[in-house]
N, CA and C of each residue as an Amber inpcrd file, in Angstrom:
protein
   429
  94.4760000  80.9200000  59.3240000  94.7270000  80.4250000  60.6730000
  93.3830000  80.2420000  61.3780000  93.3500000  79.2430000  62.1480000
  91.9410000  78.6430000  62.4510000  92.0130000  79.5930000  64.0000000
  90.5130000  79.4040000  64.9100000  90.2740000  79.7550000  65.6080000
  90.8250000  79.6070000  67.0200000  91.0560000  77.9810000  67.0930000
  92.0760000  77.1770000  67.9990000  93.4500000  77.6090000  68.3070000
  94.0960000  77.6420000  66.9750000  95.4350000  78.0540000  66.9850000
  95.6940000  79.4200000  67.2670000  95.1810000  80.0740000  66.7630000
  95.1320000  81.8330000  67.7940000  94.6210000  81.2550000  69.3120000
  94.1260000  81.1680000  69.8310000  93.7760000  80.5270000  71.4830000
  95.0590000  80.2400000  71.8550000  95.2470000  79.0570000  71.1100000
  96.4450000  78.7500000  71.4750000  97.7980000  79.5990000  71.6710000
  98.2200000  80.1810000  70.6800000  99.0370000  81.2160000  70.4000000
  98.8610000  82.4970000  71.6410000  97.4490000  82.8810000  72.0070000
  97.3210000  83.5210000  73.1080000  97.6710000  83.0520000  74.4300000
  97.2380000  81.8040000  74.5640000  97.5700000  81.0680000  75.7430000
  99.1850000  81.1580000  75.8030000  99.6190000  81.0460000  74.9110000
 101.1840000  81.1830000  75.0730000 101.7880000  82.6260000  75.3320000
 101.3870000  83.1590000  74.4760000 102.0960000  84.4270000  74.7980000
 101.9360000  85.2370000  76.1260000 100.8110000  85.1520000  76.8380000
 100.3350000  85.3200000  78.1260000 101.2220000  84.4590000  79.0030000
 101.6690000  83.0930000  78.7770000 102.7600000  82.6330000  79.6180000
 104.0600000  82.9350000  79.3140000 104.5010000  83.6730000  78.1710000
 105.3180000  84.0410000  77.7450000 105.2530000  85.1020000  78.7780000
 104.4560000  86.4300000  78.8900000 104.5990000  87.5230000  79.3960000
 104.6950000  87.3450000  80.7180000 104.0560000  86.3320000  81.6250000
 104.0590000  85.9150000  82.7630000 105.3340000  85.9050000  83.6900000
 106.2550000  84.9670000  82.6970000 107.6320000  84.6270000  82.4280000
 108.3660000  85.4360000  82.5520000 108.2490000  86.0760000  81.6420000
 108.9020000  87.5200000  81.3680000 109.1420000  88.4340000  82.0920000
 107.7440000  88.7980000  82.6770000 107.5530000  90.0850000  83.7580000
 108.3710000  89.2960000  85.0930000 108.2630000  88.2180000  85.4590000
 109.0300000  87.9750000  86.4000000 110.4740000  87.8570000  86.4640000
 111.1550000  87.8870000  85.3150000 112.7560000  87.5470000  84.8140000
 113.0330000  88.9500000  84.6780000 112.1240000  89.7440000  84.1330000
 112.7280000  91.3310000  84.0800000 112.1950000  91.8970000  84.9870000
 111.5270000  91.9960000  85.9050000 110.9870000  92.4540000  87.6630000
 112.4420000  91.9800000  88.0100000 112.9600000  91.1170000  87.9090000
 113.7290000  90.2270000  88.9920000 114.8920000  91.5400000  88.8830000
 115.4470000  91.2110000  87.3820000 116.2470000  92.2950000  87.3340000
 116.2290000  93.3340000  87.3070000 115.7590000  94.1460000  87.0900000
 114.8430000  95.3520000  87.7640000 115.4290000  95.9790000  89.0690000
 114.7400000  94.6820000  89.7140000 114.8600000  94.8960000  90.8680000
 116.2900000  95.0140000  91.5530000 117.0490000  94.2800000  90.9960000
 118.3860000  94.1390000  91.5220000 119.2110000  95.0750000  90.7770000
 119.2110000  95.8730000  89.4870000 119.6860000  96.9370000  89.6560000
 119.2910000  98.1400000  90.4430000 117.8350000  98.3060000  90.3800000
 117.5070000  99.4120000  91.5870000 118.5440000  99.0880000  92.9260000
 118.8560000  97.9320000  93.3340000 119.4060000  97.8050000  94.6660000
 120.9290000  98.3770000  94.5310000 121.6850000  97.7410000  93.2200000
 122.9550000  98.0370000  93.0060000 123.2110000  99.6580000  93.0260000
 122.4870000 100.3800000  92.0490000 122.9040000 101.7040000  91.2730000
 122.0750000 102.5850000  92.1540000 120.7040000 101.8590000  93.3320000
 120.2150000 102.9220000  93.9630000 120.9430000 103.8180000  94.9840000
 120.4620000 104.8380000  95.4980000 121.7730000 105.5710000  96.1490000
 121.4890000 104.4000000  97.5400000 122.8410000 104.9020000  98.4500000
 122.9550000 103.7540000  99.5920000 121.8970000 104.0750000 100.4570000
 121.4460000 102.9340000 101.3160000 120.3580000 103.1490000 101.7770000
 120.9350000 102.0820000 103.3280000 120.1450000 102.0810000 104.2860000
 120.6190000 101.1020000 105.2430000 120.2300000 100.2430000 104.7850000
 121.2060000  98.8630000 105.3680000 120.9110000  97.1130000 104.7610000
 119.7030000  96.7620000 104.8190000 118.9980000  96.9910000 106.1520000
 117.3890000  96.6770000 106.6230000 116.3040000  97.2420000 105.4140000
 116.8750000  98.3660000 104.8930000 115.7980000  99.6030000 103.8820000
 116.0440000  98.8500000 102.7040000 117.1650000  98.4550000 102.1610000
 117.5460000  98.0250000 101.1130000 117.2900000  96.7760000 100.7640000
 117.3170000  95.8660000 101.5470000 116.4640000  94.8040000 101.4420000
 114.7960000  94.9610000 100.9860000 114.3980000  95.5940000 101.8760000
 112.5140000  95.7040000 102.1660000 112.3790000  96.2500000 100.7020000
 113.3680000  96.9910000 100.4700000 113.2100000  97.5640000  98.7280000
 112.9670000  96.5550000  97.8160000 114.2400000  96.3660000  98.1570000
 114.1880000  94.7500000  96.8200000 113.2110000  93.6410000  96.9580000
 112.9780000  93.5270000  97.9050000 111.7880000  92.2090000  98.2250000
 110.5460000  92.7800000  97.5890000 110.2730000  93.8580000  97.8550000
 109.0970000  94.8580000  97.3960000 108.8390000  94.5560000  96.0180000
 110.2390000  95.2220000  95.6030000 109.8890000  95.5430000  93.9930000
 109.8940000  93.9830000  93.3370000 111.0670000  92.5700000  93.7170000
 110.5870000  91.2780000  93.3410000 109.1600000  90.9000000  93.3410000
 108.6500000  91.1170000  94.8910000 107.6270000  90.6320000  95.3740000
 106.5660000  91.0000000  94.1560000 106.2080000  92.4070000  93.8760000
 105.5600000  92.8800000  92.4170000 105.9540000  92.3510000  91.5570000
 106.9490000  91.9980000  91.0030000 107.4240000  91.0890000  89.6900000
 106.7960000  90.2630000  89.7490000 106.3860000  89.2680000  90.7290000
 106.4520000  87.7840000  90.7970000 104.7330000  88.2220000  90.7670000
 104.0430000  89.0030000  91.2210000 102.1600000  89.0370000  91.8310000
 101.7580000  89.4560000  90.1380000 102.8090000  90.2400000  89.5390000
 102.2850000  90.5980000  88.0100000 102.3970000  89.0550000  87.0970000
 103.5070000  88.5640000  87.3670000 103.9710000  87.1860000  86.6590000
 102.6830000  86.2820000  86.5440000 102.3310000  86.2120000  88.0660000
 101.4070000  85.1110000  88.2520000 100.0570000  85.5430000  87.5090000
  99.8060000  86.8220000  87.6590000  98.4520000  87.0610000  87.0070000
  98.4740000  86.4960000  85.6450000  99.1720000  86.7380000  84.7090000
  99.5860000  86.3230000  83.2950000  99.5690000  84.9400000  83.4150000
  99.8690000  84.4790000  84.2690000  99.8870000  82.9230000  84.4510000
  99.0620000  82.3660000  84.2770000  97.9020000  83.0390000  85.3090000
  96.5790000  82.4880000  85.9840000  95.3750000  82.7570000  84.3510000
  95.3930000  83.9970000  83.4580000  95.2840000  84.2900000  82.4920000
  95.4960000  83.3720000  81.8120000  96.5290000  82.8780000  80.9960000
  97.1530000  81.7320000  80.3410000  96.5430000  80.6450000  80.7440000
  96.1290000  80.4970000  81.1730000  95.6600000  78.9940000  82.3910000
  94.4550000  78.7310000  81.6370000  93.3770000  80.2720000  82.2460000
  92.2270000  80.6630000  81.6900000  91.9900000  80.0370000  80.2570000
  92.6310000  80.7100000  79.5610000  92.6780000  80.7510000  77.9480000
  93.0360000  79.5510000  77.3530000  93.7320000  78.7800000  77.8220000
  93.9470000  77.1540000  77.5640000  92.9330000  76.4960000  78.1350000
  91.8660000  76.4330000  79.2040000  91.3640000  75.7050000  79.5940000
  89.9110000  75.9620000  78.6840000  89.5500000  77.1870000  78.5900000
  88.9790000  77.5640000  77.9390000  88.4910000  77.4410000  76.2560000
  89.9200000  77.4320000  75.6110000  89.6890000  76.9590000  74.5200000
  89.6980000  75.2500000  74.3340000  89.9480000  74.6240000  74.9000000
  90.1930000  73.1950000  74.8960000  88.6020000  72.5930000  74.7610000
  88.3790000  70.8730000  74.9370000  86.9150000  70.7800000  75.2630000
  86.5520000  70.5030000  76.3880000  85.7410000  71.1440000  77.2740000
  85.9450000  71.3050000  78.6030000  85.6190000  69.7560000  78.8770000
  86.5180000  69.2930000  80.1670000  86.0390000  67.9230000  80.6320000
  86.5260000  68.0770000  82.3380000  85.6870000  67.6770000  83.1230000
  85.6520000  67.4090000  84.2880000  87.3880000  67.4590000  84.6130000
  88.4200000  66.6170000  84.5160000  89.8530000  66.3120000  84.7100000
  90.1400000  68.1030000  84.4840000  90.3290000  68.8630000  83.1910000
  90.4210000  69.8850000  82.2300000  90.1220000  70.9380000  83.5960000
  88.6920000  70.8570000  84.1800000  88.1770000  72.1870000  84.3760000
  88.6580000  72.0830000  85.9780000  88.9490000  70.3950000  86.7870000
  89.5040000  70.8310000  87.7230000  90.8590000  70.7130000  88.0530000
  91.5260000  70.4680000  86.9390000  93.4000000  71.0140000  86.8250000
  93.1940000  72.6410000  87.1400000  92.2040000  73.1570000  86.5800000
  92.3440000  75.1240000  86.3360000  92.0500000  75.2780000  87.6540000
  91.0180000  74.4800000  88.3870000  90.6840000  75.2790000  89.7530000
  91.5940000  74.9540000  90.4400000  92.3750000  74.1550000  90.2260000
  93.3100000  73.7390000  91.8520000  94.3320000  74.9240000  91.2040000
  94.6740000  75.3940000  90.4330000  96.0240000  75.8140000  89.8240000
  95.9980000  76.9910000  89.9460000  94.1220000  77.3480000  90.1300000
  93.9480000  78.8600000  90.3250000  94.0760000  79.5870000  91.9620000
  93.4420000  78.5570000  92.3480000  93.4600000  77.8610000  93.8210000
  94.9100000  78.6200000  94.2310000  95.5460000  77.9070000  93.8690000
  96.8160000  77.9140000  94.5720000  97.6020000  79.4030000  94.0300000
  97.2850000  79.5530000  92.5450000  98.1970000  81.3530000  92.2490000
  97.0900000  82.1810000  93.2360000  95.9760000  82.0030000  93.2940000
  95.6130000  82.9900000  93.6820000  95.7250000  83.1690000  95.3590000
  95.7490000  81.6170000  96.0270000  96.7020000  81.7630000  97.3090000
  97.8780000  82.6290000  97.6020000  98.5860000  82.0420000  96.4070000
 100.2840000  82.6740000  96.3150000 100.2520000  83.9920000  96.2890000
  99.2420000  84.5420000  95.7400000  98.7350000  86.2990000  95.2730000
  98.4790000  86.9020000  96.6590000  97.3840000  86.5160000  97.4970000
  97.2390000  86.9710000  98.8180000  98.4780000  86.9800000  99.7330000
  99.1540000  85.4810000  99.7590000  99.8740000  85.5800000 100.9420000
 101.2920000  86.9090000 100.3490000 101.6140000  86.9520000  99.3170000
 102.6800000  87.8850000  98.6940000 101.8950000  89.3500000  99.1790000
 100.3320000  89.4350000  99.0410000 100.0840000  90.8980000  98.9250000
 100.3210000  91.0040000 100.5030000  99.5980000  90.3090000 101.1920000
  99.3670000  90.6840000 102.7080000 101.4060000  90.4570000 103.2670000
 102.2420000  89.7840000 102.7640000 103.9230000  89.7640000 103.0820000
 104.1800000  91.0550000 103.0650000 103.8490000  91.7070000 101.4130000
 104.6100000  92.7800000 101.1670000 103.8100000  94.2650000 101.7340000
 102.6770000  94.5770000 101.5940000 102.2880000  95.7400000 101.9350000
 101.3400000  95.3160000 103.4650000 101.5600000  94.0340000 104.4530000
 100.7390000  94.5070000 105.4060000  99.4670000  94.5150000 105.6010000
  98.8160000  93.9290000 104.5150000  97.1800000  94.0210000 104.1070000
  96.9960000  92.9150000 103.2470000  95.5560000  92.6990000 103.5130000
  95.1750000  91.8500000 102.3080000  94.3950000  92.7020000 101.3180000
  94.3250000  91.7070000 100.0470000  94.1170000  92.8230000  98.8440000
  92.9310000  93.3130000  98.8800000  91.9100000  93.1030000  99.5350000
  90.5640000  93.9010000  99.0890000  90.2650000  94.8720000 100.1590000
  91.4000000  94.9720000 101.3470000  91.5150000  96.2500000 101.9490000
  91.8350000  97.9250000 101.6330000  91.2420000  98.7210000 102.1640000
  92.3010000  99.8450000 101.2670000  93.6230000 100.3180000 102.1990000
  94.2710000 100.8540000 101.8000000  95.1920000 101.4940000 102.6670000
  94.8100000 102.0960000 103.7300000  93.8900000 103.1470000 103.6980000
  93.1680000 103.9920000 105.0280000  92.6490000 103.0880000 105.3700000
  91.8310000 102.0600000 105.5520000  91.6230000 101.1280000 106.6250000
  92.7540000 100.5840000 107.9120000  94.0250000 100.2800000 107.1000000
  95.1730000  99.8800000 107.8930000  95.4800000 100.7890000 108.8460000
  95.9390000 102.0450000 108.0310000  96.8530000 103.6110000 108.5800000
  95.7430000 104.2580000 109.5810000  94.1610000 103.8300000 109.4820000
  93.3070000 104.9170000 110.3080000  92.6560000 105.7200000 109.7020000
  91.9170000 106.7880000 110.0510000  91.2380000 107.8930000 109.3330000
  92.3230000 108.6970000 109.2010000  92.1440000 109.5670000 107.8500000
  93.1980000 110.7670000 107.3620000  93.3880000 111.9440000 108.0930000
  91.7430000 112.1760000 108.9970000  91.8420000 112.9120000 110.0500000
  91.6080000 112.4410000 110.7750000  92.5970000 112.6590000 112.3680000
  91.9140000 112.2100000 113.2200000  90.7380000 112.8240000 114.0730000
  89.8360000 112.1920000 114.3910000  88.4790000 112.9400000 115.5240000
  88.9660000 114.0660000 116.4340000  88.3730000 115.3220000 116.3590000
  88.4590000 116.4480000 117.4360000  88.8520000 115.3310000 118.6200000
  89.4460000 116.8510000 119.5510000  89.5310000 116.0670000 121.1760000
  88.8490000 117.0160000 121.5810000  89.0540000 117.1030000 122.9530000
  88.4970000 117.8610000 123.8730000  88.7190000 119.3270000 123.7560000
  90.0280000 119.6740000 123.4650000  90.7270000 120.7330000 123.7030000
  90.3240000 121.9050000 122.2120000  90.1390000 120.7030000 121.1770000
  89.5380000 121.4890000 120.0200000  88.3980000 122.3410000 119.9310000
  88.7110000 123.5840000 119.3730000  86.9740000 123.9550000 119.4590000
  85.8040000 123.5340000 118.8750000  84.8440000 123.3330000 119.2360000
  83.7480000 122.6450000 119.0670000  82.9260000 123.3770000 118.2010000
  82.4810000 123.8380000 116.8710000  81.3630000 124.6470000 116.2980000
  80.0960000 123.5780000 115.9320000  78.8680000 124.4940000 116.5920000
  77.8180000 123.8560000 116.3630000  77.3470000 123.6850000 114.7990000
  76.3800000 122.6480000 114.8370000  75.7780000 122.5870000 113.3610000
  74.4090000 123.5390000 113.4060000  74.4670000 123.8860000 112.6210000
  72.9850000 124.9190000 112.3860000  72.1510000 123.7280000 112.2000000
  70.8000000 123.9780000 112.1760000  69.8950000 123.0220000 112.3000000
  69.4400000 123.2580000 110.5120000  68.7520000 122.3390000 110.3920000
  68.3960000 121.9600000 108.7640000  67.2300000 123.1020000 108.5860000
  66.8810000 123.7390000 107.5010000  66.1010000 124.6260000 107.1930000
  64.8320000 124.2310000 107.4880000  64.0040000 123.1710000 107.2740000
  63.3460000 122.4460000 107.8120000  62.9370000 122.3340000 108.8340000
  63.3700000 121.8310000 109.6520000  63.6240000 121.5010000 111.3050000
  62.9180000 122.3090000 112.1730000  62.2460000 121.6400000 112.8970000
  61.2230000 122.6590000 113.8990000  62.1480000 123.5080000 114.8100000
  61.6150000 125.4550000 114.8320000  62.6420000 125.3840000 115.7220000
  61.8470000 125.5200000 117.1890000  63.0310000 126.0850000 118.2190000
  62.2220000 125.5320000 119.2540000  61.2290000 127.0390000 119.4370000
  60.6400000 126.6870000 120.4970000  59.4080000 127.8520000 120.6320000
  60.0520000 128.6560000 122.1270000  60.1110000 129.7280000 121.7740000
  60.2170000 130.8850000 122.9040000  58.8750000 131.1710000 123.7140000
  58.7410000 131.0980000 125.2960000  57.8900000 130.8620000 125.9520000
  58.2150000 132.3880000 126.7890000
């Protein structure tokens, strides 16, 4: 088997898995909704959209992969290399607007950025302990 035809064969199976992860996310997802215990309509929804919404952001990666690997093995030509960018263009659009839908953020945020610091800052009312000064540090002079 030549070098091409494995490429090829990869390129496929990566859209195969693409495919896949989104047809079994899907369902997935919709038995979690059926067999999960009852939840309110509003909760139960946000569930299922959730767990689709991940089906579909894993799908596309495999996609965008596959894309890669075909364009890649082919002989690159101007038409070739900008079919991949518009195509990437656009999954990787589809990727942001799904991440920032479903969790509230865009992806190169972290979570504690959104939620705040883990602690919040003393107030007033807290007690205040001083810092010792660095071993170093001049101290002051008694007069």
């Amino acid at each position: 088997m030549e070098v091409g035809s494995l490429v090829s064969l990869a390129a496929q199976l990566m859209e195969w898995a693409g495919v896949g992860s989104m047809v079994l996310g899907a369902v997935l997802a919709l038995v979690l909704l059926v067999t999960g215990k009852p939840l309110p309509a509003g909760e139960a929804y946000r569930r299922f959209r959730l767990n689709l919404g991940r089906a579909i952001l894993l799908g596309l990666e495999f996609l965008v992969a596959a894309d890669i690997i075909r364009t890649v093995s082919q002989r690159p030509t101007l038409d070739g290399v900008l079919v991949l960018g518009l195509i990437v263009l656009i999954r990787t659009f589809l990727s942001f607007t799904l991440t920032v839908e479903l969790e509230g953020r865009w992806p190169w945020q972290h979570r504690e950025d959104i939620a705040g610091p883990a602690h919040p800052p003393p107030t007033s009312s807290t007690p205040q302990h001083p810092v010792p000064p660095a071993p170093d540090a001049p101290r002051p002079v008694k007069h």
